[in-house]
Coordinates of C-alpha atoms and ligand atoms in Angstrom, one line a residue:
M1 CA 0.0 0.0 0.0
S2 CA 1.5 3.3 -1.0
E3 CA 1.6 6.2 1.4
V4 CA -1.3 8.6 1.7
I5 CA 0.0 12.1 1.4
L6 CA -3.3 14.0 1.4
K7 CA -6.4 13.0 3.1
V8 CA -9.7 15.0 2.8
E9 CA -12.6 13.9 5.0
G10 CA -16.1 15.2 5.2
L11 CA -15.1 18.5 3.7
T12 CA -17.8 21.1 3.5
I13 CA -17.3 24.5 2.0
A14 CA -19.8 27.3 2.2
F15 CA -20.2 30.7 0.6
R16 CA -21.9 33.3 2.7
N17 CA -23.5 36.7 2.1
R18 CA -24.9 39.0 4.8
K19 CA -27.9 36.9 5.4
E20 CA -27.3 33.3 4.3
S21 CA -24.8 30.7 3.7
F22 CA -24.7 28.2 0.8
K23 CA -22.9 24.9 0.7
A24 CA -20.9 24.7 -2.5
V25 CA -19.1 21.5 -1.5
E26 CA -20.7 19.1 0.9
N27 CA -19.1 16.2 2.8
I28 CA -16.5 15.1 0.3
G29 CA -13.6 12.8 1.1
F30 CA -10.7 11.3 -0.8
E31 CA -7.1 10.3 -0.5
L32 CA -4.1 11.2 -2.7
K33 CA -1.3 8.6 -2.6
K34 CA 2.4 9.1 -3.2
G35 CA 3.2 8.7 -6.9
E36 CA -0.3 8.7 -8.3
I37 CA -2.4 11.0 -10.5
L38 CA -5.8 11.4 -9.0
G39 CA -8.2 13.1 -11.3
I40 CA -11.2 15.2 -10.2
V41 CA -13.7 15.6 -13.0
G42 CA -17.0 17.4 -13.3
E43 CA -18.7 20.1 -15.3
S44 CA -18.0 23.7 -14.6
G45 CA -19.6 24.7 -11.3
S46 CA -19.1 21.3 -9.6
G47 CA -16.8 22.7 -6.9
K48 CA -13.5 21.4 -8.2
T49 CA -11.6 24.7 -8.0
I50 CA -12.9 25.7 -4.5
T51 CA -11.9 22.2 -3.2
S52 CA -8.4 22.8 -4.4
K53 CA -8.4 26.3 -3.0
A54 CA -9.6 25.0 0.3
I55 CA -6.6 22.6 0.4
L56 CA -4.2 25.5 -0.2
N57 CA -6.1 27.7 2.2
L58 CA -6.7 30.2 -0.6
L59 CA -10.5 30.4 -0.4
P60 CA -12.0 33.8 -1.2
D61 CA -13.1 36.0 1.8
N62 CA -16.8 35.1 1.5
A63 CA -16.1 31.3 1.7
G64 CA -14.9 29.0 4.4
V65 CA -14.5 25.4 5.4
T66 CA -17.5 24.7 7.7
D67 CA -16.8 21.1 8.4
G68 CA -14.4 18.3 7.8
S69 CA -10.6 18.0 7.7
I70 CA -7.8 18.2 5.3
S71 CA -4.5 16.5 6.3
F72 CA -1.2 16.6 4.7
L73 CA 1.1 13.7 5.8
G74 CA -1.0 13.3 8.9
R75 CA -0.9 17.1 9.7
E76 CA -4.2 18.9 9.8
L77 CA -4.1 21.9 7.5
S78 CA -7.2 23.8 8.4
G79 CA -5.9 25.1 11.7
L80 CA -2.6 26.4 10.3
S81 CA -1.8 30.1 10.3
E82 CA -1.4 31.9 7.0
K83 CA 2.4 32.1 7.6
E84 CA 2.7 28.3 8.1
M85 CA 0.4 27.7 5.1
E86 CA 2.5 30.0 3.0
K87 CA 5.6 27.9 3.9
L88 CA 3.8 24.8 2.8
R89 CA 2.6 26.3 -0.5
G90 CA 5.3 26.1 -3.0
T91 CA 7.6 23.9 -1.0
E92 CA 5.4 20.8 -0.1
I93 CA 2.3 21.6 -2.2
A94 CA 2.7 23.3 -5.5
M95 CA 0.1 24.4 -7.9
I96 CA -0.5 25.2 -11.6
F97 CA -3.6 26.8 -13.1
Q98 CA -5.3 27.3 -16.4
D99 CA -4.1 30.8 -17.1
S100 CA -0.3 30.2 -17.0
K101 CA 0.4 33.3 -19.1
M102 CA -1.4 35.4 -16.6
S103 CA 0.2 33.8 -13.6
L104 CA 3.7 34.7 -14.8
D105 CA 4.9 38.2 -14.3
Q106 CA 5.1 39.9 -17.7
V107 CA 7.9 42.3 -16.8
Y108 CA 10.5 39.8 -15.7
T109 CA 12.2 37.2 -17.8
V110 CA 11.3 33.5 -17.4
G111 CA 14.8 32.8 -16.1
S112 CA 14.7 35.4 -13.4
Q113 CA 11.3 34.2 -12.2
I114 CA 12.4 30.6 -11.9
T115 CA 15.7 31.7 -10.3
E116 CA 13.7 33.8 -7.7
A117 CA 11.4 30.9 -7.0
I118 CA 14.4 28.7 -6.2
L119 CA 16.1 31.3 -4.1
T120 CA 13.0 31.8 -1.9
H121 CA 13.3 28.3 -0.5
E122 CA 16.9 27.4 -0.9
D123 CA 20.0 28.7 0.5
I124 CA 22.2 28.6 -2.6
T125 CA 24.1 31.3 -4.6
R126 CA 22.4 33.1 -7.5
D127 CA 24.7 31.4 -10.0
E128 CA 23.8 28.0 -8.6
A129 CA 20.1 28.9 -8.7
K130 CA 20.5 30.0 -12.4
K131 CA 22.1 26.7 -13.3
R132 CA 19.3 24.8 -11.5
A133 CA 16.7 26.9 -13.4
L134 CA 18.2 26.0 -16.7
T135 CA 18.2 22.3 -15.8
L136 CA 14.5 22.6 -14.8
L137 CA 13.6 24.2 -18.1
E138 CA 15.3 21.3 -19.8
S139 CA 13.5 18.8 -17.6
V140 CA 10.1 20.1 -18.7
R141 CA 11.3 19.5 -22.3
I142 CA 11.7 23.1 -23.3
P143 CA 13.7 23.2 -26.5
N144 CA 16.5 25.8 -26.5
A145 CA 16.3 26.4 -22.8
P146 CA 18.9 29.2 -22.7
R147 CA 16.8 31.2 -25.1
V148 CA 13.6 30.7 -23.2
F149 CA 15.5 31.6 -20.0
D150 CA 16.1 35.1 -21.4
S151 CA 12.6 35.5 -22.8
Y152 CA 9.6 37.3 -21.4
P153 CA 6.3 35.4 -20.9
F154 CA 4.6 37.5 -23.6
E155 CA 7.1 36.2 -26.2
L156 CA 6.2 32.6 -25.5
S157 CA 3.2 30.4 -26.5
G158 CA 0.6 29.2 -24.0
G159 CA 2.1 25.7 -24.0
M160 CA 5.6 27.1 -23.3
C161 CA 4.3 29.2 -20.5
Q162 CA 2.5 26.2 -18.9
R163 CA 5.9 24.3 -19.1
V164 CA 7.5 27.3 -17.4
M165 CA 4.8 27.2 -14.7
I166 CA 5.4 23.4 -14.2
A167 CA 9.2 24.1 -13.9
I168 CA 8.5 26.7 -11.2
A169 CA 6.2 24.3 -9.4
L170 CA 8.8 21.6 -9.5
S171 CA 11.6 23.9 -8.4
C172 CA 11.1 22.9 -4.8
S173 CA 10.4 19.2 -5.3
P174 CA 6.9 19.3 -3.8
K175 CA 5.2 16.2 -2.6
I176 CA 1.9 17.3 -4.1
L177 CA 1.2 19.1 -7.4
I178 CA -2.3 20.5 -7.7
A179 CA -3.1 21.2 -11.4
D180 CA -6.4 22.9 -12.0
E181 CA -7.4 22.8 -15.7
P182 CA -3.8 22.9 -16.7
T183 CA -4.5 22.1 -20.3
T184 CA -7.9 23.8 -20.8
A185 CA -6.5 26.9 -22.5
L186 CA -4.3 24.9 -24.9
D187 CA -5.0 23.4 -28.2
V188 CA -5.3 19.6 -28.5
T189 CA -1.8 18.7 -29.6
V190 CA -0.1 21.0 -27.0
Q191 CA -2.6 19.6 -24.4
S192 CA -1.4 16.1 -25.1
Q193 CA 2.3 17.1 -24.8
I194 CA 1.6 18.7 -21.4
L195 CA -0.2 15.6 -20.2
D196 CA 2.7 13.5 -21.3
L197 CA 5.0 15.7 -19.4
L198 CA 2.9 15.4 -16.2
K199 CA 2.9 11.6 -16.6
E200 CA 6.7 11.7 -17.1
I201 CA 7.1 13.8 -14.0
Q202 CA 4.9 11.4 -12.0
R203 CA 7.1 8.5 -13.1
A204 CA 10.3 10.2 -12.4
T205 CA 9.4 11.6 -8.9
S206 CA 7.1 10.2 -6.3
M207 CA 4.9 13.3 -6.4
G208 CA 1.2 12.9 -6.0
I209 CA -0.7 14.9 -8.6
L210 CA -4.2 16.1 -8.2
L211 CA -5.4 16.8 -11.7
I212 CA -8.6 18.8 -11.9
T213 CA -10.5 19.1 -15.1
H214 CA -13.9 19.3 -16.7
D215 CA -12.7 17.1 -19.5
L216 CA -13.0 13.4 -19.1
G217 CA -10.7 13.0 -22.1
V218 CA -7.8 14.5 -20.1
I219 CA -8.5 12.2 -17.2
S220 CA -8.6 9.1 -19.5
E221 CA -5.2 10.0 -20.8
V222 CA -3.3 10.2 -17.5
A223 CA -5.2 9.6 -14.3
D224 CA -4.7 6.5 -12.1
R225 CA -7.9 7.0 -10.1
V226 CA -10.8 9.3 -10.6
I227 CA -13.3 11.2 -8.6
V228 CA -16.5 12.4 -10.4
M229 CA -17.9 15.6 -8.8
Y230 CA -21.3 17.1 -9.4
A231 CA -22.8 20.1 -7.8
G232 CA -20.4 19.9 -4.8
K233 CA -20.7 16.2 -4.1
I234 CA -18.8 13.1 -5.1
M235 CA -21.0 11.0 -7.4
E236 CA -18.6 8.2 -8.1
S237 CA -15.0 7.2 -7.5
S238 CA -12.8 4.3 -8.6
T239 CA -9.7 3.5 -10.6
K240 CA -9.7 5.1 -14.1
T241 CA -9.9 1.8 -15.9
E242 CA -12.9 0.7 -13.8
L243 CA -14.6 4.0 -14.3
L244 CA -14.3 4.0 -18.0
E245 CA -15.1 0.3 -18.4
N246 CA -17.9 -0.1 -15.8
P247 CA -19.3 3.4 -15.1
V248 CA -22.3 3.2 -12.8
H249 CA -23.6 6.7 -11.9
P250 CA -25.9 8.1 -14.6
Y251 CA -23.9 11.3 -14.5
T252 CA -20.6 9.5 -15.1
R253 CA -22.3 7.5 -17.9
G254 CA -23.5 10.8 -19.4
L255 CA -20.0 12.3 -19.3
I256 CA -18.5 9.2 -21.0
R257 CA -21.2 9.3 -23.7
S258 CA -20.4 12.9 -24.5
M259 CA -16.7 12.1 -24.6
L260 CA -17.1 9.1 -26.9
K261 CA -19.4 11.0 -29.3
M262 CA -16.8 13.8 -29.5
D263 CA -14.3 11.2 -30.8
T264 CA -16.5 10.3 -33.7
D265 CA -17.6 12.6 -36.4
L266 CA -21.3 12.4 -35.5
E267 CA -23.0 15.6 -36.2
V268 CA -25.2 15.6 -33.2
L269 CA -23.1 15.5 -30.0
Y270 CA -24.5 13.9 -26.9
S271 CA -24.8 16.2 -24.0
I272 CA -26.5 15.8 -20.6
D273 CA -29.6 17.9 -20.7
G274 CA -29.7 21.0 -18.4
V275 CA -26.9 22.6 -16.3
V276 CA -25.3 22.2 -12.9
P277 CA -27.8 23.8 -10.4
D278 CA -26.8 27.0 -8.7
I279 CA -25.6 26.6 -5.1
K280 CA -28.5 28.8 -4.0
S281 CA -31.1 26.3 -5.3
M282 CA -29.7 22.8 -4.9
P283 CA -32.2 20.0 -5.3
E284 CA -33.2 18.5 -2.0
G285 CA -32.3 14.8 -2.5
C286 CA -29.7 13.7 -5.0
R287 CA -28.2 16.8 -6.6
F288 CA -28.3 15.2 -10.0
S289 CA -32.0 14.3 -9.8
T290 CA -33.1 17.2 -11.8
R291 CA -31.1 16.0 -14.9
C292 CA -31.0 12.3 -14.3
P293 CA -32.5 10.0 -16.9
L294 CA -33.1 7.3 -14.3
V295 CA -34.7 9.5 -11.6
M296 CA -37.2 8.0 -9.2
E297 CA -39.4 9.9 -6.7
R298 CA -37.2 8.9 -3.8
C299 CA -34.2 10.6 -5.5
R300 CA -35.8 14.0 -5.3
K301 CA -36.3 13.8 -1.6
E302 CA -33.4 11.7 0.0
D303 CA -29.7 11.9 -0.4
P304 CA -28.5 8.5 -1.6
G305 CA -25.3 8.6 0.5
I306 CA -22.4 6.5 -1.0
I307 CA -22.2 2.8 -1.4
S308 CA -19.5 0.4 -2.6
V309 CA -20.4 -1.5 -5.7
S310 CA -17.1 -3.3 -5.9
P311 CA -13.8 -3.0 -4.0
G312 CA -12.6 0.6 -4.4
H313 CA -15.5 1.6 -6.5
L314 CA -18.0 4.0 -4.7
V315 CA -21.2 5.3 -6.1
S316 CA -23.8 7.8 -4.8
C317 CA -27.0 6.6 -6.5
F318 CA -30.1 4.8 -5.3
R319 CA -30.1 2.8 -8.5
S320 CA -26.5 1.6 -8.5
V321 CA -27.3 -2.0 -7.8
E322 CA -29.9 -2.2 -10.6
I323 CA -27.5 -0.4 -13.0
V324 CA -24.6 -2.8 -12.1
R325 CA -27.0 -5.7 -12.9
G326 CA -28.0 -4.1 -16.1
E327 CA -31.6 -3.9 -14.9
A328 CA -32.0 -0.1 -15.1
L329 CA -32.7 1.0 -18.7
E330 CA -32.2 4.7 -19.7
Ligands
ADP1 N1 -16.5 33.8 -5.3 C1 -17.6 33.1 -5.3 N2 -18.8 33.6 -4.7 C2 -19.9 32.9 -4.7 N3 -20.0 31.6 -5.3 C3 -18.9 31.1 -5.8 C4 -17.7 31.8 -5.9 N4 -16.7 31.0 -6.5 C5 -17.4 29.9 -6.9 N5 -18.7 30.0 -6.4 C6 -19.7 28.9 -6.6 O1 -19.2 27.7 -6.1 C7 -19.5 26.6 -6.9 C8 -18.3 25.8 -7.3 O2 -17.5 26.6 -8.1 P1 -16.0 26.1 -8.6 O3 -15.3 25.5 -7.5 O4 -15.4 27.3 -9.3 O5 -16.5 25.0 -9.7 P2 -15.6 24.3 -10.8 O6 -14.1 24.6 -10.6 O7 -15.9 22.8 -10.7 O8 -16.1 24.8 -12.1 C9 -20.3 27.2 -8.1 O9 -21.7 27.0 -7.9 C10 -19.9 28.6 -8.1 O10 -21.0 29.4 -8.6
MG2 MG1 -12.7 25.4 -11.9

């Protein structure tokens, strides 16, 4: 059994205004193990980003963790001071985002930004840090690293900037890399190259990678295990192979159908009817009940909770057993 580096239990995150508070994420739990890529997938508005922000203690002012725990190597993170958390971010837990071009400072060269990142957590000379920065640029497969070192972010493509961001994230050899939609802004070929790079990094280091995306195609390329989120809750989780071969939750099945149809040239793309409900008007029972093709009366009133359909395969659906047996027809 490989070591659990991040453990999230019963996590609930709420947004509040002057009068009310709304749960955007409710009672979610998962574990990230050393050396694995754990994918979190779900449509926009599922709560993926605020979950990753809660882990990093970067929630906006109007949001907070109202229940549950987040522990990193057995150490509870939610009680840490901002100073302690800052130390952890960028040394033990690194992150990359969708808008890599925006995340880089446009007025400094790439090389100076990586060098500075190295110098903030290592006691080495500037020359040594520069050498290390060049090696890092090479390790993220940047051709002609010395030229890129002297370039400004605006002179580089989106894919190159994302590689630079990954190099900065790796500069401190973190134990966890949180990548929130790291390839969403990139075109398909570049997207594949970045995913290959993440896979290569995962193999070469023992880092655990939390890969967050709305795109099941991305997950199917690189993840080891997958969590499917919908409207702030976990609908299904299992290994990637099991999820793609034996999906159970109607939501997961819908996501897979939309992904498969996109791979073919069919003119009419399948998509799940409707949209993710607003946090201010969540359905009472199962949150997917308003869009579910297999909905029953009970689903609208009661929360299905989560059950195990096979070892390591969890599903939150009243109809899971019927679906597994092939008795529920859409
Ligand atoms: N700053 C905010 N204020 C109020 N609600 C927010 C804010 N940011 C996100 N939300 C709500 O929280 C939910 C989850 O958002 P988010 O984590 O960004 O989803 P995802 O990353 O899966 O697209 C959404 O319903 C969104 O409307
Ligand atoms: Mg997001």
